[in-house]
Amino acid sequence: MGLEKLHPFDAGKWGKVINFLKEEKLVADDLIVQAREATDEDLLVVHTRRYLNKLKAGKLAVDRGWAINVGGGFHHCSSDKGGGFCAYADITLAIKFLFERVQGVSKATIIDLDAHQGNGHERDFMDDHRVYIMDAYNRYIYPGDGFAKRAIKRKVELEWGTEDTEYLQKVHTHVEGALNELKPDIIVYNAGTDILDGDPLGGLAISPQGIVKRDEVVFKAARRRRIPILMVTSGGYQKRTARIIADSILNLHNLGLIDKELATSGAEDPKVEQMIRDSAKDLANLSLQ
C-alpha cells in the first residue's frame, strides 16, 4: 500500500531472501516447507487466536537438526504486550510449544544477536530456569528495559560503532561460554542484521562479511555439540540486508552446517532417523520455512 516508503522496516525482505537463494539454485519452490496456519489449540500456548508460523519451524529444528525461518524474531513482544515492530511473541511461543508438546525438549537457549535487547522473551522467561538467555546488543538504543535485563544469563552490552574484530571475538567467547554453561535441547538464534554498518536503528558497524561470519560461529558451536538450532532473522533496516541473509545461508550450506546429514541429539531417536531418511530426497539439503 506504499506504507513501506514511510517506514524503515523492509516488508519485502523475506521474499527477497528466498528469491536470492533461488537464483543461486540452493532452493526451489518444491524444497520449501510451507508454513501452516496454527490451530486455536496451538496458539493458546501463549496467545489467543493469532497466526504464527514459528511452531512448525521449531519442530523442524528438533527433528532435522536445524531450521531457518527467513522472517520472525519478534523479540520485543512478550505474552501480554507488543513492542517495537513486534506484534507476536513468536520466540516465546516456539519454545513453550516445544516444552509442552515435543518429547525430550526441556531446556532451551536463546542466543539473541540482534542490535536491540530482546526484552520480550526476557520478560516471558524471567523466572523460568529452563531457558538460558544470551543477549548482545547496543546498550544505548531501544528498548533499554532494565527489568527485562534481569533475565539475561549472559549479557554483552556493546558500544556505539562496534566493529567486526571486537564484535566477533565477543560473539565467539560468549556463545561458547553460554553453551558450555548449559547444554540445551534447542537453540533459538535471533540473527538480526541491524548490526550492519549504516543501519539507521542499530548503531553498530558490522560489515556484511562480519554478519556471515557471526552466523557461522553460532552454527558451528551448535553442530559441535549436536544441538538442534532454529534461526530467525529479526531486525535489519537496510535494503541490502536481504542479500546478506541469503549469502549467510549459502555460506552455512557450503560449509556443510545446514544439510540433511546434520547429527543432533534428536537424531538418536530411531523414529527421527527414519523421518530424516524418508524426507531426505524431498529436502535436498534444505529445510527452510
PDB file of C-alpha atoms in Angstrom:
ATOM      1  CA  MET A   1       0.000   0.000   0.000  1.00  0.00           C
ATOM      2  CA  GLY A   2       3.040   2.262  -0.133  1.00  0.00           C
ATOM      3  CA  LEU A   3       3.373   2.473   3.644  1.00  0.00           C
ATOM      4  CA  GLU A   4       6.785   0.807   3.436  1.00  0.00           C
ATOM      5  CA  LYS A   5       8.161   4.023   1.937  1.00  0.00           C
ATOM      6  CA  LEU A   6       7.466   5.760   5.253  1.00  0.00           C
ATOM      7  CA  HIS A   7       8.846   3.010   7.492  1.00  0.00           C
ATOM      8  CA  PRO A   8      12.404   1.663   7.982  1.00  0.00           C
ATOM      9  CA  PHE A   9      11.291  -1.980   8.010  1.00  0.00           C
ATOM     10  CA  ASP A  10      11.641  -3.624   4.587  1.00  0.00           C
ATOM     11  CA  ALA A  11       8.447  -5.665   4.391  1.00  0.00           C
ATOM     12  CA  GLY A  12       9.720  -7.408   1.256  1.00  0.00           C
ATOM     13  CA  LYS A  13      12.936  -8.620   2.890  1.00  0.00           C
ATOM     14  CA  TRP A  14      11.878 -12.222   3.450  1.00  0.00           C
ATOM     15  CA  GLY A  15      10.672 -12.760  -0.093  1.00  0.00           C
ATOM     16  CA  LYS A  16      13.899 -11.259  -1.410  1.00  0.00           C
ATOM     17  CA  VAL A  17      15.978 -13.697   0.628  1.00  0.00           C
ATOM     18  CA  ILE A  18      14.138 -16.642  -0.917  1.00  0.00           C
ATOM     19  CA  ASN A  19      14.493 -15.171  -4.412  1.00  0.00           C
ATOM     20  CA  PHE A  20      18.254 -14.724  -3.937  1.00  0.00           C
ATOM     21  CA  LEU A  21      18.564 -18.342  -2.814  1.00  0.00           C
ATOM     22  CA  LYS A  22      16.556 -19.457  -5.834  1.00  0.00           C
ATOM     23  CA  GLU A  23      18.889 -17.506  -8.126  1.00  0.00           C
ATOM     24  CA  GLU A  24      21.819 -19.360  -6.570  1.00  0.00           C
ATOM     25  CA  LYS A  25      19.911 -22.628  -7.134  1.00  0.00           C
ATOM     26  CA  LEU A  26      20.142 -23.584  -3.470  1.00  0.00           C
ATOM     27  CA  VAL A  27      16.373 -23.749  -3.105  1.00  0.00           C
ATOM     28  CA  ALA A  28      13.338 -24.239  -5.327  1.00  0.00           C
ATOM     29  CA  ASP A  29       9.637 -23.980  -4.576  1.00  0.00           C
ATOM     30  CA  ASP A  30       9.238 -27.707  -4.015  1.00  0.00           C
ATOM     31  CA  LEU A  31      12.021 -27.713  -1.402  1.00  0.00           C
ATOM     32  CA  ILE A  32      10.461 -25.118   0.890  1.00  0.00           C
ATOM     33  CA  VAL A  33       8.454 -26.295   3.874  1.00  0.00           C
ATOM     34  CA  GLN A  34       5.352 -24.148   3.726  1.00  0.00           C
ATOM     35  CA  ALA A  35       4.079 -22.586   6.931  1.00  0.00           C
ATOM     36  CA  ARG A  36       0.609 -23.673   8.005  1.00  0.00           C
ATOM     37  CA  GLU A  37      -1.904 -21.676   9.973  1.00  0.00           C
ATOM     38  CA  ALA A  38      -1.665 -22.601  13.637  1.00  0.00           C
ATOM     39  CA  THR A  39      -4.731 -24.101  15.273  1.00  0.00           C
ATOM     40  CA  ASP A  40      -6.503 -22.390  18.145  1.00  0.00           C
ATOM     41  CA  GLU A  41      -5.136 -25.083  20.451  1.00  0.00           C
ATOM     42  CA  ASP A  42      -1.577 -24.329  19.345  1.00  0.00           C
ATOM     43  CA  LEU A  43      -1.929 -20.605  19.798  1.00  0.00           C
ATOM     44  CA  LEU A  44      -3.395 -20.847  23.275  1.00  0.00           C
ATOM     45  CA  VAL A  45       0.051 -21.929  24.488  1.00  0.00           C
ATOM     46  CA  VAL A  46       0.837 -18.195  24.684  1.00  0.00           C
ATOM     47  CA  HIS A  47      -1.576 -16.116  22.597  1.00  0.00           C
ATOM     48  CA  THR A  48      -5.253 -16.091  21.756  1.00  0.00           C
ATOM     49  CA  ARG A  49      -6.303 -16.892  18.191  1.00  0.00           C
ATOM     50  CA  ARG A  50      -3.320 -15.484  16.295  1.00  0.00           C
ATOM     51  CA  TYR A  51      -1.480 -16.789  13.272  1.00  0.00           C
ATOM     52  CA  LEU A  52       2.155 -17.682  13.812  1.00  0.00           C
ATOM     53  CA  ASN A  53       4.328 -19.822  11.585  1.00  0.00           C
ATOM     54  CA  LYS A  54       7.039 -20.407  14.153  1.00  0.00           C
ATOM     55  CA  LEU A  55       5.526 -23.606  15.534  1.00  0.00           C
ATOM     56  CA  LYS A  56       6.432 -25.776  12.572  1.00  0.00           C
ATOM     57  CA  ALA A  57       9.923 -24.279  12.369  1.00  0.00           C
ATOM     58  CA  GLY A  58      10.647 -25.221  15.960  1.00  0.00           C
ATOM     59  CA  LYS A  59       9.582 -28.817  15.385  1.00  0.00           C
ATOM     60  CA  LEU A  60      11.642 -28.965  12.174  1.00  0.00           C
ATOM     61  CA  ALA A  61      14.733 -27.859  14.061  1.00  0.00           C
ATOM     62  CA  VAL A  62      14.304 -30.592  16.661  1.00  0.00           C
ATOM     63  CA  ASP A  63      13.505 -33.342  14.158  1.00  0.00           C
ATOM     64  CA  ARG A  64      16.089 -32.474  11.493  1.00  0.00           C
ATOM     65  CA  GLY A  65      18.796 -30.630  13.376  1.00  0.00           C
ATOM     66  CA  TRP A  66      18.181 -27.139  12.059  1.00  0.00           C
ATOM     67  CA  ALA A  67      15.584 -24.842  10.583  1.00  0.00           C
ATOM     68  CA  ILE A  68      15.684 -21.287   9.279  1.00  0.00           C
ATOM     69  CA  ASN A  69      12.659 -19.037   9.279  1.00  0.00           C
ATOM     70  CA  VAL A  70      13.590 -16.134   6.996  1.00  0.00           C
ATOM     71  CA  GLY A  71      11.089 -13.992   8.916  1.00  0.00           C
ATOM     72  CA  GLY A  72      10.274 -13.965  12.593  1.00  0.00           C
ATOM     73  CA  GLY A  73      12.328 -12.952  15.567  1.00  0.00           C
ATOM     74  CA  PHE A  74       9.798 -10.558  17.120  1.00  0.00           C
ATOM     75  CA  HIS A  75      11.801 -10.279  20.302  1.00  0.00           C
ATOM     76  CA  HIS A  76      10.260  -7.100  21.739  1.00  0.00           C
ATOM     77  CA  CYS A  77       6.842  -8.722  22.151  1.00  0.00           C
ATOM     78  CA  SER A  78       6.047 -10.578  25.344  1.00  0.00           C
ATOM     79  CA  SER A  79       2.996 -12.705  26.063  1.00  0.00           C
ATOM     80  CA  ASP A  80       0.885  -9.714  27.063  1.00  0.00           C
ATOM     81  CA  LYS A  81       2.470  -6.699  25.377  1.00  0.00           C
ATOM     82  CA  GLY A  82       3.790  -5.727  21.950  1.00  0.00           C
ATOM     83  CA  GLY A  83       6.817  -3.521  21.379  1.00  0.00           C
ATOM     84  CA  GLY A  84       8.997  -2.103  18.632  1.00  0.00           C
ATOM     85  CA  PHE A  85       7.775  -3.590  15.341  1.00  0.00           C
ATOM     86  CA  CYS A  86       6.808  -6.820  17.138  1.00  0.00           C
ATOM     87  CA  ALA A  87       3.162  -7.821  17.493  1.00  0.00           C
ATOM     88  CA  TYR A  88       3.591 -11.532  18.298  1.00  0.00           C
ATOM     89  CA  ALA A  89       5.817 -13.268  20.861  1.00  0.00           C
ATOM     90  CA  ASP A  90       6.994 -15.876  18.385  1.00  0.00           C
ATOM     91  CA  ILE A  91      10.189 -16.827  20.218  1.00  0.00           C
ATOM     92  CA  THR A  92       8.305 -17.436  23.439  1.00  0.00           C
ATOM     93  CA  LEU A  93       5.639 -19.385  21.592  1.00  0.00           C
ATOM     94  CA  ALA A  94       8.139 -21.612  19.797  1.00  0.00           C
ATOM     95  CA  ILE A  95       9.928 -22.537  22.999  1.00  0.00           C
ATOM     96  CA  LYS A  96       6.779 -23.125  25.053  1.00  0.00           C
ATOM     97  CA  PHE A  97       5.302 -25.171  22.233  1.00  0.00           C
ATOM     98  CA  LEU A  98       8.386 -27.399  22.226  1.00  0.00           C
ATOM     99  CA  PHE A  99       8.403 -27.729  26.009  1.00  0.00           C
ATOM    100  CA  GLU A 100       4.765 -28.734  26.144  1.00  0.00           C
ATOM    101  CA  ARG A 101       4.438 -30.898  23.051  1.00  0.00           C
ATOM    102  CA  VAL A 102       7.773 -32.287  21.898  1.00  0.00           C
ATOM    103  CA  GLN A 103       9.219 -35.113  23.942  1.00  0.00           C
ATOM    104  CA  GLY A 104      12.806 -34.638  25.055  1.00  0.00           C
ATOM    105  CA  VAL A 105      12.826 -30.838  24.923  1.00  0.00           C
ATOM    106  CA  SER A 106      13.085 -29.451  28.442  1.00  0.00           C
ATOM    107  CA  LYS A 107      15.864 -26.844  28.184  1.00  0.00           C
ATOM    108  CA  ALA A 108      16.367 -24.030  25.662  1.00  0.00           C
ATOM    109  CA  THR A 109      18.994 -21.390  24.987  1.00  0.00           C
ATOM    110  CA  ILE A 110      18.155 -18.129  23.257  1.00  0.00           C
ATOM    111  CA  ILE A 111      21.126 -16.525  21.519  1.00  0.00           C
ATOM    112  CA  ASP A 112      19.926 -13.034  20.641  1.00  0.00           C
ATOM    113  CA  LEU A 113      22.367 -11.165  18.394  1.00  0.00           C
ATOM    114  CA  ASP A 114      20.004  -8.512  17.071  1.00  0.00           C
ATOM    115  CA  ALA A 115      21.308  -4.982  17.735  1.00  0.00           C
ATOM    116  CA  HIS A 116      18.480  -4.411  20.214  1.00  0.00           C
ATOM    117  CA  GLN A 117      17.888  -6.018  23.596  1.00  0.00           C
ATOM    118  CA  GLY A 118      15.345  -8.843  23.338  1.00  0.00           C
ATOM    119  CA  ASN A 119      13.161  -7.666  26.181  1.00  0.00           C
ATOM    120  CA  GLY A 120      10.022  -9.557  25.102  1.00  0.00           C
ATOM    121  CA  HIS A 121      11.288 -13.106  25.534  1.00  0.00           C
ATOM    122  CA  GLU A 122      13.305 -11.939  28.543  1.00  0.00           C
ATOM    123  CA  ARG A 123      10.144 -10.833  30.334  1.00  0.00           C
ATOM    124  CA  ASP A 124       8.376 -14.066  29.399  1.00  0.00           C
ATOM    125  CA  PHE A 125      11.146 -16.285  30.769  1.00  0.00           C
ATOM    126  CA  MET A 126      12.163 -14.117  33.727  1.00  0.00           C
ATOM    127  CA  ASP A 127      11.729 -16.868  36.311  1.00  0.00           C
ATOM    128  CA  ASP A 128      11.938 -19.889  34.054  1.00  0.00           C
ATOM    129  CA  HIS A 129      15.169 -21.737  34.785  1.00  0.00           C
ATOM    130  CA  ARG A 130      14.664 -23.972  31.767  1.00  0.00           C
ATOM    131  CA  VAL A 131      15.599 -21.087  29.463  1.00  0.00           C
ATOM    132  CA  TYR A 132      19.109 -19.621  29.266  1.00  0.00           C
ATOM    133  CA  ILE A 133      19.330 -16.230  27.533  1.00  0.00           C
ATOM    134  CA  MET A 134      22.429 -14.721  25.967  1.00  0.00           C
ATOM    135  CA  ASP A 135      21.872 -11.240  24.571  1.00  0.00           C
ATOM    136  CA  ALA A 136      24.416  -8.990  22.803  1.00  0.00           C
ATOM    137  CA  TYR A 137      23.085  -5.530  21.938  1.00  0.00           C
ATOM    138  CA  ASN A 138      23.837  -1.820  21.646  1.00  0.00           C
ATOM    139  CA  ARG A 139      23.411  -0.623  25.219  1.00  0.00           C
ATOM    140  CA  TYR A 140      22.308   2.872  24.208  1.00  0.00           C
ATOM    141  CA  ILE A 141      19.299   2.154  22.000  1.00  0.00           C
ATOM    142  CA  TYR A 142      15.719   0.888  22.324  1.00  0.00           C
ATOM    143  CA  PRO A 143      14.320  -0.663  24.467  1.00  0.00           C
ATOM    144  CA  GLY A 144      16.598  -0.066  27.455  1.00  0.00           C
ATOM    145  CA  ASP A 145      14.452  -2.390  29.542  1.00  0.00           C
ATOM    146  CA  GLY A 146      16.237  -2.642  32.875  1.00  0.00           C
ATOM    147  CA  PHE A 147      13.673  -5.001  34.360  1.00  0.00           C
ATOM    148  CA  ALA A 148      13.971  -7.449  31.463  1.00  0.00           C
ATOM    149  CA  LYS A 149      17.770  -7.458  31.732  1.00  0.00           C
ATOM    150  CA  ARG A 150      17.402  -9.408  34.966  1.00  0.00           C
ATOM    151  CA  ALA A 151      16.512 -12.463  32.865  1.00  0.00           C
ATOM    152  CA  ILE A 152      19.728 -12.367  30.823  1.00  0.00           C
ATOM    153  CA  LYS A 153      22.199 -15.007  31.963  1.00  0.00           C
ATOM    154  CA  ARG A 154      24.989 -13.738  29.687  1.00  0.00           C
ATOM    155  CA  LYS A 155      24.739 -10.043  28.908  1.00  0.00           C
ATOM    156  CA  VAL A 156      27.004  -8.428  26.274  1.00  0.00           C
ATOM    157  CA  GLU A 157      26.433  -4.679  26.110  1.00  0.00           C
ATOM    158  CA  LEU A 158      28.062  -3.083  23.072  1.00  0.00           C
ATOM    159  CA  GLU A 159      29.227   0.460  22.418  1.00  0.00           C
ATOM    160  CA  TRP A 160      28.176   2.689  19.535  1.00  0.00           C
ATOM    161  CA  GLY A 161      30.023   1.805  16.332  1.00  0.00           C
ATOM    162  CA  THR A 162      31.370  -1.576  17.469  1.00  0.00           C
ATOM    163  CA  GLU A 163      33.240  -3.138  14.517  1.00  0.00           C
ATOM    164  CA  ASP A 164      33.938  -6.651  13.272  1.00  0.00           C
ATOM    165  CA  THR A 165      37.045  -7.656  15.214  1.00  0.00           C
ATOM    166  CA  GLU A 166      35.726  -6.783  18.664  1.00  0.00           C
ATOM    167  CA  TYR A 167      32.219  -7.971  17.871  1.00  0.00           C
ATOM    168  CA  LEU A 168      33.178 -11.383  16.506  1.00  0.00           C
ATOM    169  CA  GLN A 169      35.560 -12.001  19.384  1.00  0.00           C
ATOM    170  CA  LYS A 170      32.793 -11.295  21.874  1.00  0.00           C
ATOM    171  CA  VAL A 171      30.250 -13.390  19.982  1.00  0.00           C
ATOM    172  CA  HIS A 172      32.619 -16.354  19.856  1.00  0.00           C
ATOM    173  CA  THR A 173      33.585 -16.080  23.520  1.00  0.00           C
ATOM    174  CA  HIS A 174      30.066 -15.698  24.841  1.00  0.00           C
ATOM    175  CA  VAL A 175      28.348 -18.216  22.554  1.00  0.00           C
ATOM    176  CA  GLU A 176      30.901 -20.821  23.592  1.00  0.00           C
ATOM    177  CA  GLY A 177      30.546 -19.790  27.221  1.00  0.00           C
ATOM    178  CA  ALA A 178      26.760 -19.935  27.131  1.00  0.00           C
ATOM    179  CA  LEU A 179      26.658 -23.397  25.572  1.00  0.00           C
ATOM    180  CA  ASN A 180      29.364 -24.691  27.914  1.00  0.00           C
ATOM    181  CA  GLU A 181      27.388 -23.431  30.897  1.00  0.00           C
ATOM    182  CA  LEU A 182      24.198 -25.203  29.852  1.00  0.00           C
ATOM    183  CA  LYS A 183      23.702 -27.712  27.051  1.00  0.00           C
ATOM    184  CA  PRO A 184      20.142 -27.106  25.860  1.00  0.00           C
ATOM    185  CA  ASP A 185      17.831 -29.324  23.856  1.00  0.00           C
ATOM    186  CA  ILE A 186      17.207 -26.487  21.373  1.00  0.00           C
ATOM    187  CA  ILE A 187      18.894 -23.199  20.439  1.00  0.00           C
ATOM    188  CA  VAL A 188      16.744 -20.342  19.186  1.00  0.00           C
ATOM    189  CA  TYR A 189      19.085 -17.979  17.359  1.00  0.00           C
ATOM    190  CA  ASN A 190      17.792 -14.455  16.786  1.00  0.00           C
ATOM    191  CA  ALA A 191      20.050 -13.352  13.929  1.00  0.00           C
ATOM    192  CA  GLY A 192      19.184  -9.699  13.380  1.00  0.00           C
ATOM    193  CA  THR A 193      21.030  -7.903  10.606  1.00  0.00           C
ATOM    194  CA  ASP A 194      20.500  -4.458  12.121  1.00  0.00           C
ATOM    195  CA  ILE A 195      24.074  -4.755  13.384  1.00  0.00           C
ATOM    196  CA  LEU A 196      25.115  -3.856   9.815  1.00  0.00           C
ATOM    197  CA  ASP A 197      27.181  -0.703   9.362  1.00  0.00           C
ATOM    198  CA  GLY A 198      24.854   2.138   8.388  1.00  0.00           C
ATOM    199  CA  ASP A 199      21.690   0.647   9.836  1.00  0.00           C
ATOM    200  CA  PRO A 200      19.512   3.604  10.904  1.00  0.00           C
ATOM    201  CA  LEU A 201      18.343   1.906  14.113  1.00  0.00           C
ATOM    202  CA  GLY A 202      21.192  -0.390  15.195  1.00  0.00           C
ATOM    203  CA  GLY A 203      24.103   1.987  15.749  1.00  0.00           C
ATOM    204  CA  LEU A 204      26.773  -0.693  15.217  1.00  0.00           C
ATOM    205  CA  ALA A 205      29.280  -1.022  12.359  1.00  0.00           C
ATOM    206  CA  ILE A 206      29.485  -4.678  11.369  1.00  0.00           C
ATOM    207  CA  SER A 207      30.372  -5.497   7.754  1.00  0.00           C
ATOM    208  CA  PRO A 208      28.400  -7.916   5.560  1.00  0.00           C
ATOM    209  CA  GLN A 209      31.282 -10.366   5.897  1.00  0.00           C
ATOM    210  CA  GLY A 210      31.106  -9.965   9.667  1.00  0.00           C
ATOM    211  CA  ILE A 211      27.438 -10.940   9.678  1.00  0.00           C
ATOM    212  CA  VAL A 212      28.143 -14.030   7.584  1.00  0.00           C
ATOM    213  CA  LYS A 213      30.964 -14.994   9.948  1.00  0.00           C
ATOM    214  CA  ARG A 214      28.779 -14.365  13.012  1.00  0.00           C
ATOM    215  CA  ASP A 215      26.138 -16.824  11.799  1.00  0.00           C
ATOM    216  CA  GLU A 216      28.871 -19.328  11.005  1.00  0.00           C
ATOM    217  CA  VAL A 217      30.227 -19.061  14.564  1.00  0.00           C
ATOM    218  CA  VAL A 218      26.817 -19.809  16.061  1.00  0.00           C
ATOM    219  CA  PHE A 219      26.011 -22.736  13.768  1.00  0.00           C
ATOM    220  CA  LYS A 220      29.463 -24.274  14.266  1.00  0.00           C
ATOM    221  CA  ALA A 221      29.041 -24.080  18.037  1.00  0.00           C
ATOM    222  CA  ALA A 222      25.641 -25.793  17.768  1.00  0.00           C
ATOM    223  CA  ARG A 223      26.888 -28.505  15.464  1.00  0.00           C
ATOM    224  CA  ARG A 224      29.929 -29.371  17.563  1.00  0.00           C
ATOM    225  CA  ARG A 225      27.582 -30.002  20.475  1.00  0.00           C
ATOM    226  CA  ARG A 226      24.908 -31.768  18.399  1.00  0.00           C
ATOM    227  CA  ILE A 227      22.256 -29.259  19.455  1.00  0.00           C
ATOM    228  CA  PRO A 228      19.296 -28.507  17.131  1.00  0.00           C
ATOM    229  CA  ILE A 229      19.117 -24.846  16.123  1.00  0.00           C
ATOM    230  CA  LEU A 230      16.282 -22.634  14.903  1.00  0.00           C
ATOM    231  CA  MET A 231      17.382 -19.375  13.281  1.00  0.00           C
ATOM    232  CA  VAL A 232      15.105 -16.360  12.798  1.00  0.00           C
ATOM    233  CA  THR A 233      16.195 -13.172  11.048  1.00  0.00           C
ATOM    234  CA  SER A 234      14.673 -10.434  13.222  1.00  0.00           C
ATOM    235  CA  GLY A 235      15.641  -6.774  12.608  1.00  0.00           C
ATOM    236  CA  GLY A 236      17.535  -5.218   9.710  1.00  0.00           C
ATOM    237  CA  TYR A 237      16.528  -1.899   8.179  1.00  0.00           C
ATOM    238  CA  GLN A 238      18.551  -1.513   5.005  1.00  0.00           C
ATOM    239  CA  LYS A 239      17.634  -2.805   1.559  1.00  0.00           C
ATOM    240  CA  ARG A 240      20.867  -4.788   1.292  1.00  0.00           C
ATOM    241  CA  THR A 241      20.158  -6.961   4.328  1.00  0.00           C
ATOM    242  CA  ALA A 242      18.155  -9.474   2.271  1.00  0.00           C
ATOM    243  CA  ARG A 243      21.196 -10.192   0.107  1.00  0.00           C
ATOM    244  CA  ILE A 244      23.380 -10.576   3.208  1.00  0.00           C
ATOM    245  CA  ILE A 245      20.957 -13.040   4.818  1.00  0.00           C
ATOM    246  CA  ALA A 246      20.915 -15.086   1.615  1.00  0.00           C
ATOM    247  CA  ASP A 247      24.729 -15.004   1.417  1.00  0.00           C
ATOM    248  CA  SER A 248      24.943 -16.209   5.010  1.00  0.00           C
ATOM    249  CA  ILE A 249      22.585 -19.124   4.357  1.00  0.00           C
ATOM    250  CA  LEU A 250      24.619 -20.044   1.271  1.00  0.00           C
ATOM    251  CA  ASN A 251      27.788 -19.960   3.364  1.00  0.00           C
ATOM    252  CA  LEU A 252      26.241 -22.227   6.005  1.00  0.00           C
ATOM    253  CA  HIS A 253      25.256 -24.645   3.265  1.00  0.00           C
ATOM    254  CA  ASN A 254      28.658 -24.551   1.584  1.00  0.00           C
ATOM    255  CA  LEU A 255      30.333 -25.318   4.905  1.00  0.00           C
ATOM    256  CA  GLY A 256      28.021 -28.286   5.464  1.00  0.00           C
ATOM    257  CA  LEU A 257      26.448 -26.693   8.533  1.00  0.00           C
ATOM    258  CA  ILE A 258      22.930 -26.985   7.149  1.00  0.00           C
ATOM    259  CA  ASP A 259      22.312 -30.284   5.399  1.00  0.00           C
ATOM    260  CA  LYS A 260      20.301 -33.444   5.796  1.00  0.00           C
ATOM    261  CA  GLU A 261      23.196 -35.245   7.450  1.00  0.00           C
ATOM    262  CA  LEU A 262      23.423 -32.862  10.426  1.00  0.00           C
ATOM    263  CA  ALA A 263      23.664 -35.025  13.550  1.00  0.00           C
ATOM    264  CA  THR A 264      21.774 -33.874  16.620  1.00  0.00           C
ATOM    265  CA  SER A 265      20.682 -35.279  19.930  1.00  0.00           C
ATOM    266  CA  GLY A 266      17.216 -35.710  18.434  1.00  0.00           C
ATOM    267  CA  ALA A 267      18.605 -37.860  15.648  1.00  0.00           C
ATOM    268  CA  GLU A 268      19.397 -40.561  18.202  1.00  0.00           C
ATOM    269  CA  ASP A 269      15.663 -41.376  18.229  1.00  0.00           C
ATOM    270  CA  PRO A 270      15.067 -44.167  15.652  1.00  0.00           C
ATOM    271  CA  LYS A 271      11.774 -42.569  14.628  1.00  0.00           C
ATOM    272  CA  VAL A 272      13.541 -39.298  13.899  1.00  0.00           C
ATOM    273  CA  GLU A 273      16.279 -41.108  11.994  1.00  0.00           C
ATOM    274  CA  GLN A 274      13.650 -42.785   9.833  1.00  0.00           C
ATOM    275  CA  MET A 275      11.906 -39.453   9.277  1.00  0.00           C
ATOM    276  CA  ILE A 276      15.188 -37.939   8.104  1.00  0.00           C
ATOM    277  CA  ARG A 277      15.824 -40.817   5.709  1.00  0.00           C
ATOM    278  CA  ASP A 278      12.294 -40.735   4.344  1.00  0.00           C
ATOM    279  CA  SER A 279      12.336 -36.990   3.789  1.00  0.00           C
ATOM    280  CA  ALA A 280      15.933 -36.573   2.622  1.00  0.00           C
ATOM    281  CA  LYS A 281      15.091 -36.749  -1.065  1.00  0.00           C
ATOM    282  CA  ASP A 282      12.421 -34.071  -0.773  1.00  0.00           C
ATOM    283  CA  LEU A 283      14.514 -31.866   1.494  1.00  0.00           C
ATOM    284  CA  ALA A 284      17.500 -31.929  -0.876  1.00  0.00           C
ATOM    285  CA  ASN A 285      19.740 -30.368   1.758  1.00  0.00           C
ATOM    286  CA  LEU A 286      17.374 -27.567   2.719  1.00  0.00           C
ATOM    287  CA  SER A 287      14.656 -27.306   5.356  1.00  0.00           C
ATOM    288  CA  LEU A 288      13.502 -23.724   5.078  1.00  0.00           C
ATOM    289  CA  GLN A 289      10.282 -22.365   6.489  1.00  0.00           C
TER     290      GLN A 289
END
